[in-house]
Amino acid sequence: MPSSRRPSHARAILFGRNPTQDDPFDVEADAVEALGVDTYQADLGALLSGNAEQALSTLPERGRLRLLYRGWMLTEEEYTALDEAVSALGHRLTTTPEQYAAALYLPNWYPQLSRYTARSVWTEGTDAAEAWHAAQDLGPRPWLVKDHVKSAKERWDDACFIPEGTTQARFEQICANLVDERGDRFERGLVVRKFLPFKEYGRTPAGPAHVEFRLFFGGGRLLAAEPYHEFDVDVPDFTGFEPLARRIDSPFLTLDVAMLQDGGWAVVEVNDGGVSGLPPGLDPRALFEALLAPR
C-alpha cells in the first residue's frame, strides 16, 4: 500500500484535552517536555463544537510544526476536522486522517492481518439480526461482539461474550447492550469475532485477564512492549511483529497481542498510537524518547 507520509519540519506533541473528564495526559506532557520537545494543547470540546480557533489557541498562528496528536480517541471525521484546523495554521499532523483510520477501524486493518487475528465479520449499522446471520460464517460459538473500534469488555458477560449455545434472541440482546454501553461513541457497525482460546492469568472484576501485551510501533519499528494488565511477567522479544506493523499504513500505531493456550500469539486489536492508552508499567518518557529519536 503506498504511504502518504508527510514532510518533516519541527516536531512537537499536540495533546487533545477533554475538559469534561479527568485528564491522564499531564504526566505524559511533563515527560515530553523533559526531553526538550515542545507541547501544545487542543481543546477537544471547542473543536467538536465547531470552534477550531479556540480549540487551537495555543498553537502559533502561522508556522510549519509537525505535530503528533496524543489525546482522547476521535472518530475519523473528528480527526479530519482537527487535521483541517491544524493545516489552516500552516502546520501538519504527523498522521494523516487516512492513516489514522487505517489503524483505528477493524474493517480497514483486518484484510492486512487476517491470518494473524481472530476471524471476523462485520456490518454497517446496528442491525443485530444482520450480524447474527453474517456470523454463521464463523462457525460455532463462542464469539465476541464489538463495534468497528472498541468492545464493551468491561461488561464481558452481557455486552461482549457470546458463549456456546447462545440463541439469536440472546445474541441480539447482547448486541443491544453493546450499543447502549458505547452510546454516542458507537462506531459505525457491529463486528463479530471468533473467540480465541487465550492463556489466562486469572480474572479481573471486568472479566478474564489474558497474557496480553500492548506493542507500540513508530515507522514500523518496535518502540515499547508492556503487559496490558499489572502482572509481573517477563516481556518476550516482540520484534518479530514489526513486519505485521508495517502492513498498516500508519506512522504510529499499537498492536495488542495475546498468547494462545497452545503457546502461539495472535493479534487482538490494532489502534492508532496517538489514542492508545499506556499500560501501567510503561514509562511515558521511555516511549516518547524512542518515538522522537532521529532516524
mmCIF file of C-alpha atoms in Angstrom:
data_model
loop_
_atom_site.group_PDB
_atom_site.id
_atom_site.type_symbol
_atom_site.label_atom_id
_atom_site.label_comp_id
_atom_site.label_asym_id
_atom_site.label_seq_id
_atom_site.Cartn_x
_atom_site.Cartn_y
_atom_site.Cartn_z
ATOM 1 C CA MET A 1 0.000 0.000 0.000
ATOM 2 C CA PRO A 2 1.512 3.380 -0.920
ATOM 3 C CA SER A 3 2.250 5.641 2.028
ATOM 4 C CA SER A 4 1.182 9.268 2.302
ATOM 5 C CA ARG A 5 3.986 10.243 4.685
ATOM 6 C CA ARG A 6 4.082 13.941 5.401
ATOM 7 C CA PRO A 7 7.123 16.242 5.234
ATOM 8 C CA SER A 8 9.346 16.611 8.292
ATOM 9 C CA HIS A 9 9.534 20.019 9.953
ATOM 10 C CA ALA A 10 9.870 20.898 13.649
ATOM 11 C CA ARG A 11 8.394 18.112 15.768
ATOM 12 C CA ALA A 12 6.052 18.704 18.678
ATOM 13 C CA ILE A 13 3.212 16.965 20.517
ATOM 14 C CA LEU A 14 -0.381 18.198 20.342
ATOM 15 C CA PHE A 15 -2.257 16.927 23.405
ATOM 16 C CA GLY A 16 -6.000 16.627 22.898
ATOM 17 C CA ARG A 17 -7.692 17.631 26.135
ATOM 18 C CA ASN A 18 -11.235 16.834 27.217
ATOM 19 C CA PRO A 19 -12.254 19.337 29.902
ATOM 20 C CA THR A 20 -15.266 17.242 30.941
ATOM 21 C CA GLN A 21 -13.172 14.225 32.024
ATOM 22 C CA ASP A 22 -10.204 13.554 34.264
ATOM 23 C CA ASP A 23 -7.165 14.112 32.082
ATOM 24 C CA PRO A 24 -4.446 11.426 32.143
ATOM 25 C CA PHE A 25 -2.044 13.321 29.890
ATOM 26 C CA ASP A 26 -0.383 15.682 32.379
ATOM 27 C CA VAL A 27 2.273 13.096 33.248
ATOM 28 C CA GLU A 28 2.927 12.443 29.560
ATOM 29 C CA ALA A 29 3.244 16.170 28.827
ATOM 30 C CA ASP A 30 5.787 16.510 31.634
ATOM 31 C CA ALA A 31 7.744 13.573 30.227
ATOM 32 C CA VAL A 32 7.789 15.059 26.712
ATOM 33 C CA GLU A 33 8.859 18.485 27.957
ATOM 34 C CA ALA A 34 11.666 16.871 29.977
ATOM 35 C CA LEU A 35 13.002 15.613 26.643
ATOM 36 C CA GLY A 36 13.124 19.183 25.338
ATOM 37 C CA VAL A 37 10.167 18.708 22.984
ATOM 38 C CA ASP A 38 7.505 21.400 22.689
ATOM 39 C CA THR A 39 3.927 20.563 23.627
ATOM 40 C CA TYR A 40 0.667 22.290 22.707
ATOM 41 C CA GLN A 41 -2.921 21.778 23.803
ATOM 42 C CA ALA A 42 -6.074 21.198 21.745
ATOM 43 C CA ASP A 43 -9.403 21.851 23.456
ATOM 44 C CA LEU A 44 -11.453 18.983 22.066
ATOM 45 C CA GLY A 45 -14.675 20.390 23.488
ATOM 46 C CA ALA A 46 -14.200 23.553 21.442
ATOM 47 C CA LEU A 47 -13.115 21.594 18.366
ATOM 48 C CA LEU A 48 -16.172 19.345 18.421
ATOM 49 C CA SER A 49 -18.385 22.388 18.913
ATOM 50 C CA GLY A 50 -17.041 23.834 15.669
ATOM 51 C CA ASN A 51 -14.771 26.472 17.253
ATOM 52 C CA ALA A 52 -11.424 25.481 15.751
ATOM 53 C CA GLU A 53 -9.844 28.870 16.502
ATOM 54 C CA GLN A 54 -10.474 28.482 20.226
ATOM 55 C CA ALA A 55 -9.511 24.795 20.149
ATOM 56 C CA LEU A 56 -6.026 25.556 18.820
ATOM 57 C CA SER A 57 -5.419 28.882 20.522
ATOM 58 C CA THR A 58 -2.118 27.643 21.995
ATOM 59 C CA LEU A 59 -0.605 26.970 18.553
ATOM 60 C CA PRO A 60 1.425 29.627 16.716
ATOM 61 C CA GLU A 61 -0.863 31.426 14.275
ATOM 62 C CA ARG A 62 1.426 30.600 11.383
ATOM 63 C CA GLY A 63 4.211 28.052 11.173
ATOM 64 C CA ARG A 64 5.449 24.719 9.967
ATOM 65 C CA LEU A 65 5.204 22.477 13.001
ATOM 66 C CA ARG A 66 4.854 18.733 12.519
ATOM 67 C CA LEU A 67 2.534 17.712 15.320
ATOM 68 C CA LEU A 68 1.936 14.257 16.709
ATOM 69 C CA TYR A 69 -1.600 14.057 18.113
ATOM 70 C CA ARG A 70 -1.737 12.439 21.546
ATOM 71 C CA GLY A 71 -5.093 12.506 23.253
ATOM 72 C CA TRP A 72 -8.613 11.209 23.556
ATOM 73 C CA MET A 73 -9.900 8.928 20.823
ATOM 74 C CA LEU A 74 -11.603 10.757 17.962
ATOM 75 C CA THR A 75 -13.708 9.417 15.132
ATOM 76 C CA GLU A 76 -12.232 9.660 11.647
ATOM 77 C CA GLU A 77 -14.488 12.642 10.959
ATOM 78 C CA GLU A 78 -13.419 14.406 14.162
ATOM 79 C CA TYR A 79 -9.759 13.739 13.462
ATOM 80 C CA THR A 80 -10.228 15.132 9.952
ATOM 81 C CA ALA A 81 -11.679 18.312 11.459
ATOM 82 C CA LEU A 82 -8.623 18.580 13.701
ATOM 83 C CA ASP A 83 -6.325 17.998 10.725
ATOM 84 C CA GLU A 84 -8.063 20.723 8.718
ATOM 85 C CA ALA A 85 -7.863 23.190 11.614
ATOM 86 C CA VAL A 86 -4.150 22.482 12.130
ATOM 87 C CA SER A 87 -3.462 22.776 8.380
ATOM 88 C CA ALA A 88 -5.251 26.152 8.264
ATOM 89 C CA LEU A 89 -2.492 27.475 10.552
ATOM 90 C CA GLY A 90 0.230 26.109 8.280
ATOM 91 C CA HIS A 91 1.125 23.153 10.479
ATOM 92 C CA ARG A 92 0.784 19.415 9.803
ATOM 93 C CA LEU A 93 -0.268 16.392 11.799
ATOM 94 C CA THR A 94 2.248 13.544 11.638
ATOM 95 C CA THR A 95 -0.565 11.062 10.995
ATOM 96 C CA THR A 96 -2.946 11.854 8.146
ATOM 97 C CA PRO A 97 -6.689 11.199 8.558
ATOM 98 C CA GLU A 98 -6.347 8.265 6.144
ATOM 99 C CA GLN A 99 -3.533 6.764 8.221
ATOM 100 C CA TYR A 100 -5.467 7.376 11.419
ATOM 101 C CA ALA A 101 -8.465 5.464 10.045
ATOM 102 C CA ALA A 102 -6.221 2.688 8.684
ATOM 103 C CA ALA A 103 -5.242 1.690 12.220
ATOM 104 C CA LEU A 104 -8.460 2.624 14.036
ATOM 105 C CA TYR A 105 -11.220 0.699 12.240
ATOM 106 C CA LEU A 106 -11.184 -3.108 12.130
ATOM 107 C CA PRO A 107 -12.582 -3.338 8.569
ATOM 108 C CA ASN A 108 -9.579 -1.261 7.427
ATOM 109 C CA TRP A 109 -6.799 -3.241 9.113
ATOM 110 C CA TYR A 110 -8.318 -6.740 9.141
ATOM 111 C CA PRO A 111 -7.533 -7.592 5.477
ATOM 112 C CA GLN A 112 -3.823 -6.970 6.147
ATOM 113 C CA LEU A 113 -3.715 -9.108 9.305
ATOM 114 C CA SER A 114 -6.497 -11.670 8.826
ATOM 115 C CA ARG A 115 -4.066 -14.613 9.077
ATOM 116 C CA TYR A 116 -2.821 -13.410 12.460
ATOM 117 C CA THR A 117 -6.027 -12.487 14.253
ATOM 118 C CA ALA A 118 -9.461 -13.922 15.029
ATOM 119 C CA ARG A 119 -11.780 -14.495 12.078
ATOM 120 C CA SER A 120 -14.210 -11.590 11.901
ATOM 121 C CA VAL A 121 -17.310 -10.391 10.102
ATOM 122 C CA TRP A 122 -18.989 -7.004 10.368
ATOM 123 C CA THR A 123 -21.985 -4.924 9.434
ATOM 124 C CA GLU A 124 -22.675 -1.244 8.896
ATOM 125 C CA GLY A 125 -25.184 -0.050 11.466
ATOM 126 C CA THR A 126 -26.754 -1.724 14.482
ATOM 127 C CA ASP A 127 -28.955 -4.425 12.930
ATOM 128 C CA ALA A 128 -28.217 -7.366 15.246
ATOM 129 C CA ALA A 129 -30.176 -9.825 13.096
ATOM 130 C CA GLU A 130 -27.922 -8.966 10.149
ATOM 131 C CA ALA A 131 -24.872 -9.505 12.360
ATOM 132 C CA TRP A 132 -26.248 -12.863 13.553
ATOM 133 C CA HIS A 133 -26.648 -14.139 10.005
ATOM 134 C CA ALA A 134 -23.200 -12.864 8.956
ATOM 135 C CA ALA A 135 -21.642 -14.566 11.986
ATOM 136 C CA GLN A 136 -22.778 -18.010 10.844
ATOM 137 C CA ASP A 137 -19.743 -17.967 8.548
ATOM 138 C CA LEU A 138 -17.530 -18.030 11.660
ATOM 139 C CA GLY A 139 -18.724 -21.468 12.663
ATOM 140 C CA PRO A 140 -19.912 -22.475 16.144
ATOM 141 C CA ARG A 141 -19.871 -20.088 19.048
ATOM 142 C CA PRO A 142 -18.170 -18.798 21.255
ATOM 143 C CA TRP A 143 -17.806 -15.368 19.639
ATOM 144 C CA LEU A 144 -17.151 -11.808 20.736
ATOM 145 C CA VAL A 145 -19.026 -8.677 19.657
ATOM 146 C CA LYS A 146 -17.751 -5.109 19.407
ATOM 147 C CA ASP A 147 -18.188 -2.077 17.198
ATOM 148 C CA HIS A 148 -15.714 -1.177 14.447
ATOM 149 C CA VAL A 149 -13.307 0.245 17.043
ATOM 150 C CA LYS A 150 -13.995 -0.917 20.592
ATOM 151 C CA SER A 151 -15.687 -3.602 22.647
ATOM 152 C CA ALA A 152 -17.516 -3.327 25.949
ATOM 153 C CA LYS A 153 -15.344 -5.962 27.607
ATOM 154 C CA GLU A 154 -15.908 -4.286 30.961
ATOM 155 C CA ARG A 155 -19.385 -5.830 30.582
ATOM 156 C CA TRP A 156 -17.983 -9.177 29.458
ATOM 157 C CA ASP A 157 -20.966 -11.398 30.165
ATOM 158 C CA ASP A 158 -23.790 -9.175 28.930
ATOM 159 C CA ALA A 159 -22.287 -6.912 26.232
ATOM 160 C CA CYS A 160 -19.253 -8.706 24.790
ATOM 161 C CA PHE A 161 -19.011 -12.518 25.068
ATOM 162 C CA ILE A 162 -21.249 -14.886 23.094
ATOM 163 C CA PRO A 163 -20.933 -18.341 24.718
ATOM 164 C CA GLU A 164 -21.776 -21.710 23.238
ATOM 165 C CA GLY A 165 -25.492 -22.293 22.942
ATOM 166 C CA THR A 166 -26.420 -18.606 22.716
ATOM 167 C CA THR A 167 -29.742 -18.150 20.930
ATOM 168 C CA GLN A 168 -30.358 -15.481 18.322
ATOM 169 C CA ALA A 169 -32.598 -13.618 20.754
ATOM 170 C CA ARG A 170 -29.871 -13.563 23.412
ATOM 171 C CA PHE A 171 -27.267 -12.551 20.812
ATOM 172 C CA GLU A 172 -29.419 -9.621 19.754
ATOM 173 C CA GLN A 173 -29.818 -8.565 23.396
ATOM 174 C CA ILE A 174 -26.037 -8.640 23.914
ATOM 175 C CA CYS A 175 -25.597 -6.513 20.791
ATOM 176 C CA ALA A 176 -28.204 -4.065 22.110
ATOM 177 C CA ASN A 177 -26.294 -3.879 25.404
ATOM 178 C CA LEU A 178 -23.094 -3.136 23.483
ATOM 179 C CA VAL A 179 -24.755 -0.344 21.534
ATOM 180 C CA ASP A 180 -26.194 1.078 24.736
ATOM 181 C CA GLU A 181 -22.849 0.899 26.520
ATOM 182 C CA ARG A 182 -20.988 2.653 23.716
ATOM 183 C CA GLY A 183 -23.702 5.301 23.432
ATOM 184 C CA ASP A 184 -22.888 8.221 21.164
ATOM 185 C CA ARG A 185 -19.357 6.842 20.720
ATOM 186 C CA PHE A 186 -20.637 3.691 18.986
ATOM 187 C CA GLU A 187 -18.562 3.403 15.840
ATOM 188 C CA ARG A 188 -20.189 2.532 12.513
ATOM 189 C CA GLY A 189 -21.359 -1.051 12.906
ATOM 190 C CA LEU A 190 -21.250 -4.421 14.653
ATOM 191 C CA VAL A 191 -18.237 -6.725 14.498
ATOM 192 C CA VAL A 192 -18.471 -10.402 15.432
ATOM 193 C CA ARG A 193 -15.200 -12.230 16.064
ATOM 194 C CA LYS A 194 -14.382 -15.868 16.632
ATOM 195 C CA PHE A 195 -13.360 -16.355 20.263
ATOM 196 C CA LEU A 196 -9.745 -17.468 20.533
ATOM 197 C CA PRO A 197 -8.545 -19.584 23.498
ATOM 198 C CA PHE A 198 -6.076 -17.155 25.071
ATOM 199 C CA LYS A 199 -3.981 -18.108 28.066
ATOM 200 C CA GLU A 200 -5.353 -16.519 31.242
ATOM 201 C CA TYR A 201 -3.569 -15.183 34.303
ATOM 202 C CA GLY A 202 -6.807 -15.022 36.198
ATOM 203 C CA ARG A 203 -9.827 -12.765 36.299
ATOM 204 C CA THR A 204 -10.416 -9.109 36.952
ATOM 205 C CA PRO A 205 -13.741 -7.574 38.059
ATOM 206 C CA ALA A 206 -14.437 -6.890 34.374
ATOM 207 C CA GLY A 207 -13.660 -10.394 33.111
ATOM 208 C CA PRO A 208 -10.738 -12.678 32.246
ATOM 209 C CA ALA A 209 -7.191 -11.331 32.328
ATOM 210 C CA HIS A 210 -5.192 -12.780 29.448
ATOM 211 C CA VAL A 211 -1.457 -12.915 28.803
ATOM 212 C CA GLU A 212 -1.700 -9.788 26.684
ATOM 213 C CA PHE A 213 0.776 -7.085 25.710
ATOM 214 C CA ARG A 214 0.463 -3.688 24.073
ATOM 215 C CA LEU A 215 3.143 -3.045 21.456
ATOM 216 C CA PHE A 216 3.924 0.477 20.229
ATOM 217 C CA PHE A 217 5.440 0.939 16.764
ATOM 218 C CA GLY A 218 6.848 4.071 15.141
ATOM 219 C CA GLY A 219 7.676 3.924 11.455
ATOM 220 C CA GLY A 220 7.243 0.149 11.586
ATOM 221 C CA ARG A 221 9.853 -0.173 14.357
ATOM 222 C CA LEU A 222 9.036 -1.616 17.781
ATOM 223 C CA LEU A 223 9.313 1.163 20.369
ATOM 224 C CA ALA A 224 7.906 -0.413 23.532
ATOM 225 C CA ALA A 225 6.092 -3.511 24.791
ATOM 226 C CA GLU A 226 4.383 -3.851 28.156
ATOM 227 C CA PRO A 227 1.817 -6.199 29.736
ATOM 228 C CA TYR A 228 -1.728 -4.979 29.287
ATOM 229 C CA HIS A 229 -2.527 -5.861 32.902
ATOM 230 C CA GLU A 230 -0.481 -5.247 36.040
ATOM 231 C CA PHE A 231 1.264 -8.604 36.238
ATOM 232 C CA ASP A 232 4.909 -9.251 36.971
ATOM 233 C CA VAL A 233 5.973 -11.102 33.821
ATOM 234 C CA ASP A 234 8.974 -11.204 31.544
ATOM 235 C CA VAL A 235 8.402 -9.334 28.288
ATOM 236 C CA PRO A 236 9.215 -11.519 25.268
ATOM 237 C CA ASP A 237 11.098 -10.231 22.232
ATOM 238 C CA PHE A 238 8.316 -8.856 20.031
ATOM 239 C CA THR A 239 10.465 -7.509 17.196
ATOM 240 C CA GLY A 240 9.064 -10.321 15.054
ATOM 241 C CA PHE A 241 5.821 -8.351 14.882
ATOM 242 C CA GLU A 242 7.468 -5.438 13.055
ATOM 243 C CA PRO A 243 6.630 -6.843 9.581
ATOM 244 C CA LEU A 244 2.963 -7.019 10.608
ATOM 245 C CA ALA A 245 3.008 -3.424 11.851
ATOM 246 C CA ARG A 246 4.446 -2.313 8.505
ATOM 247 C CA ARG A 247 1.405 -3.739 6.732
ATOM 248 C CA ILE A 248 -0.678 -0.925 8.241
ATOM 249 C CA ASP A 249 -0.106 2.457 6.602
ATOM 250 C CA SER A 250 0.414 4.373 9.830
ATOM 251 C CA PRO A 251 3.495 6.118 11.250
ATOM 252 C CA PHE A 252 2.500 5.432 14.871
ATOM 253 C CA LEU A 253 0.293 2.517 15.908
ATOM 254 C CA THR A 254 -0.255 -0.160 18.503
ATOM 255 C CA LEU A 255 -0.836 -3.879 18.272
ATOM 256 C CA ASP A 256 -2.414 -5.661 21.221
ATOM 257 C CA VAL A 257 -1.226 -9.269 21.133
ATOM 258 C CA ALA A 258 -2.132 -12.212 23.356
ATOM 259 C CA MET A 259 -0.730 -15.676 23.980
ATOM 260 C CA LEU A 260 -2.858 -18.594 22.856
ATOM 261 C CA GLN A 261 -3.277 -21.607 25.106
ATOM 262 C CA ASP A 262 -1.001 -23.584 22.775
ATOM 263 C CA GLY A 263 1.775 -21.012 23.232
ATOM 264 C CA GLY A 264 1.369 -19.138 19.942
ATOM 265 C CA TRP A 265 0.454 -15.474 19.597
ATOM 266 C CA ALA A 266 -2.423 -13.646 17.950
ATOM 267 C CA VAL A 267 -3.222 -10.004 17.257
ATOM 268 C CA VAL A 268 -6.178 -8.893 19.378
ATOM 269 C CA GLU A 269 -6.553 -5.278 18.263
ATOM 270 C CA VAL A 270 -4.858 -2.557 16.227
ATOM 271 C CA ASN A 271 -5.109 1.126 17.066
ATOM 272 C CA ASP A 272 -3.630 4.499 16.321
ATOM 273 C CA GLY A 273 -0.687 5.095 18.654
ATOM 274 C CA GLY A 274 -1.779 8.628 19.459
ATOM 275 C CA VAL A 275 -5.009 7.494 21.125
ATOM 276 C CA SER A 276 -3.815 4.225 22.695
ATOM 277 C CA GLY A 277 -3.580 4.246 26.480
ATOM 278 C CA LEU A 278 -0.256 3.433 28.100
ATOM 279 C CA PRO A 279 -0.098 0.145 30.029
ATOM 280 C CA PRO A 280 0.503 0.635 33.767
ATOM 281 C CA GLY A 281 4.176 -0.339 33.590
ATOM 282 C CA LEU A 282 5.166 1.769 30.588
ATOM 283 C CA ASP A 283 7.284 4.844 31.355
ATOM 284 C CA PRO A 284 5.989 7.608 29.040
ATOM 285 C CA ARG A 285 9.411 9.211 28.850
ATOM 286 C CA ALA A 286 10.926 5.971 27.502
ATOM 287 C CA LEU A 287 8.175 5.686 24.881
ATOM 288 C CA PHE A 288 8.449 9.268 23.646
ATOM 289 C CA GLU A 289 12.240 9.186 23.696
ATOM 290 C CA ALA A 290 12.151 6.180 21.359
ATOM 291 C CA LEU A 291 9.389 7.682 19.206
ATOM 292 C CA LEU A 292 11.015 11.093 18.778
ATOM 293 C CA ALA A 293 14.594 9.855 18.318
ATOM 294 C CA PRO A 294 16.073 10.889 14.946
ATOM 295 C CA ARG A 295 16.169 8.086 12.394
#
